[in-house]
């Protein structure tokens, strides 16, 4: 995520949608608000608690930091294929993608009109773009584009270009049980390092935003498929709230609303089994002084960290513990889902001298005691076997020279960490250099073929089945270590949730 992700949140947050809009929605969306609107407040999480309290939204399972949120969806008649748009931090080097999206959407209500895609950041037109978004928000607010639903989870089934099905469960997580601090032992924690300096601009935007619609994806390690997958067999008993093709050949999305208390309780019980101390120690080789990790942030790490800081600020001002900002909406994914593919995130550097980079990289790692060789014309390995490497293989691409750097006896565990230990200081020392994190290798190949002052580094990805074990044993991974799918497989904005009273 990036600053633009928060810009999306702030402008989208201007939308207003009262409960009266439910009355104009056909029966599948005009769901009863339920008696829980007058329910008691949520108590602070208590260790060992296994019950569920009721908040202003839905059931809250305190020991798990889990809540059934009151989501919002577009009103009847909105073309969902035009409404739902991919996360704004995708296709950051491909202006043509976003131009095609704009042409496809036309004048239809769409999340595109509520987002600030990162591809536009270099244009330095922030004020102009945001002003246009604010005017569109006024239009959407007056026409009641968003409709609040009965509290519940959303069971999502996503078809992607790489998989027929990838299951997810949209929930809200308790920020009281989340920490991104170094050495965190919280139940909810990041998989990658959080850069604190990246939070202030996001905080400045989110702190007054009444709505959220982030693209945060949170992983659970459920090899026996006990949490999300059992809900699939019950879909016929649930309201199907959307079923549509995604734009740009990105697949298909189906959403079923999970409102049965029995189904929610079943999900919670399965999560408790995953969170048990005994299982944690046996599965990850954890010590007695380590606490279980249940929810691992896969995508949107800085978005969740921003939500945490904003909740702390709201709490300091005297907000009650049942304030909606205490929770953040996320989509849960089982890391063992066959439809969830892990890919590396590559580094593209522009406005540099590739030959100087080659010399600098070699000098840096040789000074650390590593042996550096270059295999002309070679390609990088697809997957990194974490914990067993004696070398790191990193593909280098430029117009004049391409191949694989082989770095023997690296000081760090992951290839991404090894590369960044040299690359980040190099970028800081070269003020004209522009660094971008790219998901698709074809983007790097194309850029480096066209530009003599561009260079790319292609990395392997980690084995997804070892992800949580690596986090427990090694700590959080370097920033932008892996991607959960290629760009067209990323989460599309669809649901929203109110976060201010």
Coordinates of C-alpha atoms in Angstrom, one line a residue:
X1 CA 0.0 0.0 0.0
X2 CA 1.0 3.6 -0.4
X3 CA -0.1 7.1 0.4
X4 CA -2.5 6.9 -2.5
X5 CA -4.2 4.1 -0.9
X6 CA -5.0 6.4 2.0
X7 CA -6.1 9.1 -0.4
X8 CA -8.6 6.7 -1.7
X9 CA -9.8 6.1 1.8
X10 CA -10.2 9.8 2.6
X11 CA -12.1 10.8 -0.5
X12 CA -14.2 7.7 -0.4
X13 CA -15.0 8.4 3.2
X14 CA -16.9 11.6 2.3
X15 CA -19.8 9.3 1.1
X16 CA -22.8 9.4 3.3
X17 CA -25.3 6.6 3.5
X18 CA -28.1 6.5 6.0
X19 CA -30.0 3.4 7.1
X20 CA -33.1 4.8 5.3
X21 CA -31.4 3.8 2.0
X22 CA -32.0 0.1 2.9
X23 CA -35.7 0.7 2.3
X24 CA -35.3 1.2 -1.5
X25 CA -33.1 -2.0 -1.9
X26 CA -34.8 -5.2 -3.0
X27 CA -35.1 -8.0 -0.5
X28 CA -31.5 -9.4 -0.8
X29 CA -30.0 -6.0 0.3
X30 CA -32.9 -4.5 2.3
X31 CA -32.1 -6.7 5.2
X32 CA -33.3 -6.0 8.7
X33 CA -30.9 -3.9 10.7
X34 CA -31.6 -6.3 13.6
X35 CA -32.0 -5.7 17.3
X36 CA -28.2 -5.6 17.8
X37 CA -28.2 -1.9 17.0
X38 CA -29.2 -1.4 20.7
X39 CA -26.8 -4.1 22.0
X40 CA -24.4 -3.4 24.9
X41 CA -20.9 -2.1 24.2
X42 CA -17.8 -4.3 23.7
X43 CA -15.7 -5.0 26.7
X44 CA -11.9 -4.8 26.4
X45 CA -10.4 -8.1 25.2
X46 CA -9.8 -10.5 28.0
X47 CA -7.3 -13.3 28.0
X48 CA -8.9 -16.7 27.6
X49 CA -12.3 -15.3 26.8
X50 CA -14.2 -17.7 24.5
X51 CA -17.6 -16.0 24.3
X52 CA -18.9 -13.4 21.9
X53 CA -20.1 -9.9 23.0
X54 CA -22.4 -7.8 20.9
X55 CA -21.2 -4.4 19.5
X56 CA -23.0 -1.8 17.5
X57 CA -22.3 -3.9 14.4
X58 CA -22.4 -7.7 14.9
X59 CA -21.1 -10.4 17.2
X60 CA -17.6 -9.8 18.6
X61 CA -15.4 -12.7 19.6
X62 CA -13.2 -11.0 22.0
X63 CA -10.4 -13.6 22.4
X64 CA -10.0 -13.8 18.7
X65 CA -10.3 -10.1 17.9
X66 CA -13.0 -10.9 15.4
X67 CA -16.2 -9.0 14.6
X68 CA -19.0 -9.5 12.0
X69 CA -19.1 -6.0 10.4
X70 CA -22.0 -4.0 9.0
X71 CA -20.8 -3.7 5.4
X72 CA -22.1 -1.4 2.6
X73 CA -22.6 -2.3 -1.0
X74 CA -23.8 -0.3 -4.1
X75 CA -27.6 0.2 -4.6
X76 CA -29.7 -1.8 -7.0
X77 CA -29.0 -1.0 -10.6
X78 CA -25.3 -0.3 -10.3
X79 CA -23.2 -2.3 -12.8
X80 CA -20.9 -4.2 -10.5
X81 CA -18.4 -4.9 -13.3
X82 CA -17.9 -1.2 -13.6
X83 CA -18.2 -0.5 -9.8
X84 CA -15.5 -2.8 -8.6
X85 CA -11.9 -1.7 -9.4
X86 CA -8.5 -3.2 -8.6
X87 CA -6.4 -1.9 -5.7
X88 CA -4.9 1.5 -6.5
X89 CA -1.3 0.3 -5.9
X90 CA -1.4 -2.0 -9.0
X91 CA -0.2 -1.3 -12.5
X92 CA 1.9 1.7 -11.2
X93 CA 4.0 1.7 -14.4
X94 CA 1.2 1.1 -16.9
X95 CA -0.8 4.2 -17.7
X96 CA -2.6 2.4 -20.5
X97 CA -4.3 0.0 -18.1
X98 CA -5.9 2.9 -16.2
X99 CA -6.9 4.6 -19.4
X100 CA -8.7 1.5 -20.5
X101 CA -10.5 1.2 -17.2
X102 CA -11.7 4.9 -17.4
X103 CA -13.0 4.2 -20.9
X104 CA -14.8 1.1 -19.8
X105 CA -16.4 2.8 -16.7
X106 CA -17.6 5.8 -18.6
X107 CA -20.2 7.7 -16.6
X108 CA -21.3 4.7 -14.4
X109 CA -20.9 4.7 -10.6
X110 CA -17.5 3.2 -9.9
X111 CA -14.8 2.9 -7.3
X112 CA -12.5 4.3 -10.0
X113 CA -14.1 7.7 -9.3
X114 CA -13.3 7.3 -5.6
X115 CA -9.7 6.2 -5.9
X116 CA -6.3 7.8 -6.6
X117 CA -4.3 5.2 -8.6
X118 CA -0.6 5.5 -7.9
X119 CA 0.1 5.7 -11.6
X120 CA -0.9 9.4 -11.4
X121 CA 1.4 10.3 -8.5
X122 CA 4.3 11.4 -10.7
X123 CA 2.0 14.0 -12.4
X124 CA 1.9 16.1 -9.2
X125 CA -1.8 16.8 -9.8
X126 CA -2.9 15.7 -6.3
X127 CA -5.1 18.7 -5.5
X128 CA -6.8 18.6 -8.9
X129 CA -7.5 14.9 -8.8
X130 CA -8.8 14.9 -5.2
X131 CA -11.0 17.9 -5.9
X132 CA -12.6 16.0 -8.8
X133 CA -13.1 13.0 -6.6
X134 CA -14.7 15.1 -3.9
X135 CA -17.3 16.4 -6.4
X136 CA -18.1 12.9 -7.4
X137 CA -18.5 11.9 -3.8
X138 CA -21.1 14.7 -3.3
X139 CA -23.0 13.2 -6.3
X140 CA -22.8 9.6 -4.9
X141 CA -23.9 10.8 -1.5
X142 CA -27.0 12.6 -2.7
X143 CA -28.1 9.7 -4.8
X144 CA -27.6 7.0 -2.0
X145 CA -25.2 4.9 -4.0
X146 CA -24.2 2.8 -0.9
X147 CA -26.6 0.6 1.1
X148 CA -25.8 -0.7 4.6
X149 CA -26.3 -4.4 5.2
X150 CA -27.2 -6.6 8.2
X151 CA -24.1 -7.4 10.2
X152 CA -22.2 -10.5 8.9
X153 CA -19.2 -11.9 7.2
X154 CA -18.9 -11.9 3.4
X155 CA -17.9 -15.2 1.9
X156 CA -16.1 -14.3 -1.4
X157 CA -15.2 -16.6 -4.2
X158 CA -12.7 -15.1 -6.6
X159 CA -11.9 -16.5 -10.0
X160 CA -8.6 -15.2 -11.2
X161 CA -6.6 -15.6 -14.5
X162 CA -4.5 -18.2 -12.5
X163 CA -7.2 -20.1 -10.6
X164 CA -10.8 -21.1 -10.9
X165 CA -11.4 -20.3 -7.2
X166 CA -9.8 -18.4 -4.4
X167 CA -11.9 -18.2 -1.2
X168 CA -12.0 -15.4 1.2
X169 CA -13.9 -14.2 4.2
X170 CA -14.5 -10.4 4.8
X171 CA -14.5 -9.7 8.5
X172 CA -13.4 -7.0 10.9
X173 CA -10.4 -7.4 13.2
X174 CA -9.8 -5.8 16.6
X175 CA -6.8 -3.4 16.5
X176 CA -6.4 -3.9 20.2
X177 CA -5.0 -7.3 19.4
X178 CA -2.7 -6.1 16.7
X179 CA 0.8 -4.7 16.9
X180 CA 3.4 -4.0 14.2
X181 CA 6.1 -3.1 16.7
X182 CA 9.5 -5.0 16.4
X183 CA 9.3 -8.3 18.1
X184 CA 5.5 -8.2 18.3
X185 CA 3.8 -11.2 19.9
X186 CA 0.3 -10.1 19.2
X187 CA -2.4 -12.4 17.8
X188 CA -2.6 -10.2 14.7
X189 CA 0.8 -9.2 13.3
X190 CA 2.5 -8.2 10.1
X191 CA 4.5 -10.5 7.9
X192 CA 6.7 -7.7 6.5
X193 CA 8.5 -4.8 8.2
X194 CA 6.5 -1.7 8.8
X195 CA 8.1 1.6 7.9
X196 CA 7.0 4.0 10.6
X197 CA 8.0 7.1 8.5
X198 CA 5.4 6.1 5.9
X199 CA 2.5 6.3 8.3
X200 CA 2.1 10.1 9.1
X201 CA 0.6 11.1 5.7
X202 CA -1.8 8.2 5.8
X203 CA -2.8 9.0 9.4
X204 CA -3.5 12.6 8.3
X205 CA -5.9 11.4 5.8
X206 CA -7.6 8.5 7.6
X207 CA -8.1 10.2 11.0
X208 CA -11.2 12.0 9.9
X209 CA -12.5 9.5 7.4
X210 CA -15.9 8.0 8.3
X211 CA -15.6 5.1 5.9
X212 CA -13.0 2.5 5.0
X213 CA -12.6 0.2 2.0
X214 CA -9.0 -1.1 2.2
X215 CA -7.5 -4.0 0.2
X216 CA -6.0 -5.6 3.3
X217 CA -5.6 -9.4 3.0
X218 CA -4.9 -11.4 6.1
X219 CA -3.6 -14.9 6.1
X220 CA -4.5 -17.9 8.3
X221 CA -2.5 -21.1 8.4
X222 CA -5.3 -23.7 8.1
X223 CA -3.9 -26.8 6.2
X224 CA -7.0 -28.8 7.1
X225 CA -9.3 -26.1 5.7
X226 CA -11.5 -25.8 8.8
X227 CA -12.4 -22.1 8.8
X228 CA -13.5 -20.7 5.5
X229 CA -14.0 -23.8 3.3
X230 CA -16.9 -25.4 5.3
X231 CA -19.0 -22.3 4.6
X232 CA -19.0 -23.2 0.9
X233 CA -21.4 -26.1 1.4
X234 CA -23.9 -23.8 3.0
X235 CA -23.9 -21.1 0.4
X236 CA -27.4 -22.1 -0.8
X237 CA -28.8 -21.0 2.5
X238 CA -27.1 -17.6 2.3
X239 CA -28.0 -14.4 0.4
X240 CA -25.9 -14.1 -2.7
X241 CA -25.3 -10.3 -2.9
X242 CA -23.1 -10.1 -6.0
X243 CA -22.0 -12.3 -8.9
X244 CA -20.2 -10.6 -11.7
X245 CA -17.2 -10.5 -14.1
X246 CA -14.3 -8.3 -13.2
X247 CA -12.9 -5.8 -15.6
X248 CA -9.8 -6.3 -17.7
X249 CA -10.1 -10.1 -17.8
X250 CA -9.3 -10.3 -14.1
X251 CA -11.8 -13.1 -13.4
X252 CA -15.1 -13.3 -11.6
X253 CA -16.3 -12.4 -8.1
X254 CA -19.2 -13.9 -6.1
X255 CA -20.2 -12.8 -2.6
X256 CA -22.5 -14.6 -0.1
X257 CA -23.6 -12.9 3.1
X258 CA -22.9 -15.0 6.2
X259 CA -25.4 -13.8 8.8
X260 CA -26.3 -17.0 10.7
X261 CA -25.0 -16.9 14.3
X262 CA -24.4 -20.6 14.2
X263 CA -22.1 -20.2 11.1
X264 CA -20.3 -17.4 12.8
X265 CA -19.8 -19.4 16.0
X266 CA -18.5 -22.3 13.9
X267 CA -15.9 -20.0 12.2
X268 CA -14.8 -18.8 15.6
X269 CA -14.4 -22.2 17.1
X270 CA -12.2 -23.3 14.2
X271 CA -10.1 -20.2 14.6
X272 CA -9.6 -20.9 18.3
X273 CA -8.2 -24.3 17.4
X274 CA -5.7 -22.7 15.1
X275 CA -4.7 -20.2 17.8
X276 CA -4.1 -22.8 20.6
X277 CA -0.7 -22.5 22.3
X278 CA -0.1 -26.2 22.0
X279 CA -0.6 -26.2 18.2
X280 CA 1.5 -23.0 17.9
X281 CA 4.5 -24.6 19.6
X282 CA 4.2 -27.9 17.8
X283 CA 3.7 -26.5 14.3
X284 CA 6.2 -23.6 14.4
X285 CA 8.8 -24.9 17.0
X286 CA 8.0 -21.9 19.1
X287 CA 9.4 -21.4 22.6
X288 CA 7.3 -21.0 25.8
X289 CA 7.8 -17.2 25.8
X290 CA 6.4 -16.8 22.4
X291 CA 2.7 -16.1 21.9
X292 CA 0.5 -17.6 19.1
X293 CA 0.0 -15.8 15.8
X294 CA -3.4 -16.4 14.3
X295 CA -3.8 -13.6 11.7
X296 CA -0.8 -12.6 9.5
X297 CA -1.1 -9.5 7.4
X298 CA -0.3 -10.5 3.8
X299 CA -1.3 -7.4 1.8
X300 CA -2.0 -3.9 3.1
X301 CA 0.4 -3.9 6.0
X302 CA 0.8 -0.1 6.2
X303 CA -2.9 0.4 5.8
X304 CA -3.6 -1.7 8.9
X305 CA -0.7 0.0 10.8
X306 CA -2.4 3.4 9.9
X307 CA -5.7 2.1 11.2
X308 CA -4.0 1.1 14.5
X309 CA -2.4 4.6 15.0
X310 CA -5.7 6.3 14.2
X311 CA -7.6 4.1 16.7
X312 CA -5.0 4.9 19.3
X313 CA -5.6 8.6 18.7
X314 CA -9.4 8.2 18.8
X315 CA -9.1 6.3 22.1
X316 CA -6.8 9.0 23.6
X317 CA -9.6 11.5 23.0
X318 CA -12.0 9.5 25.2
X319 CA -13.7 7.2 22.7
X320 CA -15.5 4.2 24.2
X321 CA -14.2 0.7 23.5
X322 CA -17.1 -0.1 21.2
X323 CA -16.1 2.7 18.8
X324 CA -16.1 1.3 15.2
X325 CA -12.6 2.6 14.6
X326 CA -11.4 0.0 17.0
X327 CA -11.9 -2.5 14.2
X328 CA -10.6 -2.7 10.6
X329 CA -12.2 -4.5 7.7
X330 CA -10.0 -7.1 6.1
X331 CA -10.4 -10.2 3.9
X332 CA -9.1 -13.5 5.4
X333 CA -7.4 -16.0 3.1
X334 CA -6.2 -19.5 3.9
X335 CA -2.5 -19.6 3.0
X336 CA -3.1 -23.2 1.8
X337 CA -5.9 -22.3 -0.6
X338 CA -4.9 -23.7 -4.0
X339 CA -6.1 -20.5 -5.7
X340 CA -3.7 -18.3 -3.6
X341 CA -0.4 -17.9 -5.5
X342 CA 2.7 -16.2 -4.1
X343 CA 4.9 -14.3 -6.4
X344 CA 8.0 -12.2 -5.9
X345 CA 8.0 -8.4 -6.1
X346 CA 10.8 -7.1 -8.3
X347 CA 12.7 -3.8 -8.2
X348 CA 12.8 -1.4 -11.2
X349 CA 15.2 1.5 -11.0
X350 CA 15.1 4.4 -13.5
X351 CA 17.4 7.4 -14.1
X352 CA 20.5 5.4 -13.1
X353 CA 23.7 4.2 -14.7
X354 CA 23.3 0.4 -14.9
X355 CA 27.1 -0.2 -15.2
X356 CA 27.6 1.8 -12.0
X357 CA 25.0 -0.3 -10.2
X358 CA 26.8 -3.5 -11.3
X359 CA 30.1 -2.2 -9.9
X360 CA 28.5 -0.9 -6.7
X361 CA 26.6 -4.1 -6.0
X362 CA 29.7 -6.3 -6.5
X363 CA 31.9 -4.0 -4.4
X364 CA 29.3 -3.9 -1.5
X365 CA 28.9 -7.7 -1.1
X366 CA 32.5 -8.6 -1.6
X367 CA 33.3 -6.1 1.2
X368 CA 30.9 -8.1 3.4
X369 CA 32.8 -11.3 2.7
X370 CA 30.6 -12.8 0.0
X371 CA 31.7 -14.1 -3.4
X372 CA 29.9 -12.4 -6.2
X373 CA 29.7 -13.9 -9.7
X374 CA 27.6 -13.0 -12.8
X375 CA 26.1 -15.6 -15.1
X376 CA 25.6 -13.8 -18.4
X377 CA 22.1 -14.4 -20.0
X378 CA 20.9 -16.6 -17.1
X379 CA 17.4 -16.3 -15.5
X380 CA 16.5 -16.2 -11.8
X381 CA 14.9 -19.1 -9.8
X382 CA 11.2 -19.0 -9.2
X383 CA 11.1 -20.1 -5.6
X384 CA 13.4 -19.6 -2.6
X385 CA 13.8 -22.4 -0.1
X386 CA 13.9 -20.3 3.0
X387 CA 16.5 -21.4 5.6
X388 CA 18.5 -23.7 3.3
X389 CA 20.3 -21.3 1.0
X390 CA 24.0 -20.8 0.8
X391 CA 23.7 -18.5 -2.2
X392 CA 21.2 -16.0 -3.5
X393 CA 20.4 -15.7 -7.2
X394 CA 19.1 -12.3 -8.3
X395 CA 18.5 -11.6 -12.0
X396 CA 19.8 -8.3 -13.3
X397 CA 18.2 -6.7 -16.4
X398 CA 19.5 -3.7 -18.4
X399 CA 19.7 -2.7 -22.1
X400 CA 23.4 -3.4 -22.3
X401 CA 23.8 -6.3 -19.8
X402 CA 21.6 -9.0 -18.4
X403 CA 22.1 -12.2 -16.3
X404 CA 22.1 -13.5 -12.8
X405 CA 24.1 -12.3 -9.8
X406 CA 25.1 -15.2 -7.6
X407 CA 25.9 -14.0 -4.1
X408 CA 27.6 -16.7 -2.0
X409 CA 27.5 -16.8 1.8
X410 CA 24.9 -14.0 2.2
X411 CA 24.6 -12.4 5.6
X412 CA 20.8 -12.4 5.5
X413 CA 18.2 -15.1 5.1
X414 CA 16.1 -13.9 2.2
X415 CA 17.3 -12.7 -1.3
X416 CA 15.0 -9.7 -1.0
X417 CA 16.7 -8.7 2.2
X418 CA 20.1 -9.2 0.7
X419 CA 19.3 -7.0 -2.3
X420 CA 17.7 -4.3 -0.3
X421 CA 20.6 -4.0 2.1
X422 CA 22.6 -2.6 -0.8
X423 CA 19.9 -1.1 -3.0
X424 CA 18.1 1.1 -0.5
X425 CA 21.3 3.0 0.5
X426 CA 22.3 3.2 -3.2
X427 CA 19.0 4.9 -4.0
X428 CA 19.4 7.3 -1.2
X429 CA 22.8 8.2 -2.4
X430 CA 21.6 8.8 -5.9
X431 CA 18.9 11.5 -5.7
X432 CA 17.8 11.2 -9.4
X433 CA 17.2 7.5 -9.1
X434 CA 13.5 6.4 -9.1
X435 CA 12.7 3.0 -7.4
X436 CA 9.4 1.2 -8.2
X437 CA 8.2 -2.2 -6.9
X438 CA 6.9 -4.2 -9.8
X439 CA 4.9 -7.4 -9.8
X440 CA 5.3 -8.4 -13.4
X441 CA 8.6 -9.3 -14.9
X442 CA 7.4 -8.3 -18.4
X443 CA 7.2 -4.7 -17.2
X444 CA 10.9 -4.7 -16.2
X445 CA 11.9 -6.4 -19.5
X446 CA 10.0 -3.8 -21.5
X447 CA 11.3 -0.8 -19.6
X448 CA 14.9 -2.0 -19.7
X449 CA 14.7 -2.8 -23.4
X450 CA 13.6 0.8 -24.1
X451 CA 15.6 2.8 -21.7
X452 CA 19.4 2.9 -21.3
X453 CA 19.1 4.4 -17.9
X454 CA 16.8 1.7 -16.4
X455 CA 17.8 -1.4 -14.5
X456 CA 15.7 -4.2 -13.0
X457 CA 16.3 -6.8 -10.3
X458 CA 14.1 -10.0 -10.5
X459 CA 13.8 -11.9 -7.2
X460 CA 12.5 -15.4 -6.2
X461 CA 9.5 -15.8 -4.0
X462 CA 9.3 -17.6 -0.7
X463 CA 7.4 -20.9 -0.3
X464 CA 3.9 -19.8 1.0
X465 CA 3.5 -22.9 3.2
X466 CA 6.5 -21.8 5.2
X467 CA 5.5 -18.1 5.5
X468 CA 4.1 -18.1 9.1
X469 CA 6.8 -20.4 10.3
X470 CA 9.4 -18.0 8.9
X471 CA 7.8 -15.1 10.6
X472 CA 7.8 -16.9 13.9
X473 CA 11.4 -18.0 13.7
X474 CA 13.0 -15.1 11.8
X475 CA 10.7 -12.2 12.6
X476 CA 9.0 -9.9 10.1
X477 CA 10.2 -10.1 6.5
X478 CA 11.7 -7.2 4.6
X479 CA 9.2 -4.8 2.9
X480 CA 7.9 -6.0 -0.5
X481 CA 9.2 -9.5 -0.1
X482 CA 6.3 -11.3 -1.8
X483 CA 3.0 -10.6 -3.5
X484 CA -0.1 -12.6 -3.1
X485 CA -0.7 -13.1 -6.8
X486 CA 0.1 -11.2 -10.0
X487 CA -1.5 -7.8 -10.6
X488 CA -4.8 -9.1 -12.1
X489 CA -5.2 -11.5 -9.2
X490 CA -5.2 -8.7 -6.6
X491 CA -8.2 -7.7 -4.5
X492 CA -10.8 -5.5 -6.1
X493 CA -12.5 -2.8 -4.0
X494 CA -16.1 -3.7 -3.5
X495 CA -17.5 -3.5 0.1
X496 CA -17.2 -0.5 2.5
X497 CA -17.6 0.0 6.2
X498 CA -18.2 2.9 8.5
X499 CA -15.4 3.7 11.0
X500 CA -16.6 6.9 12.6
X501 CA -19.7 7.5 14.8

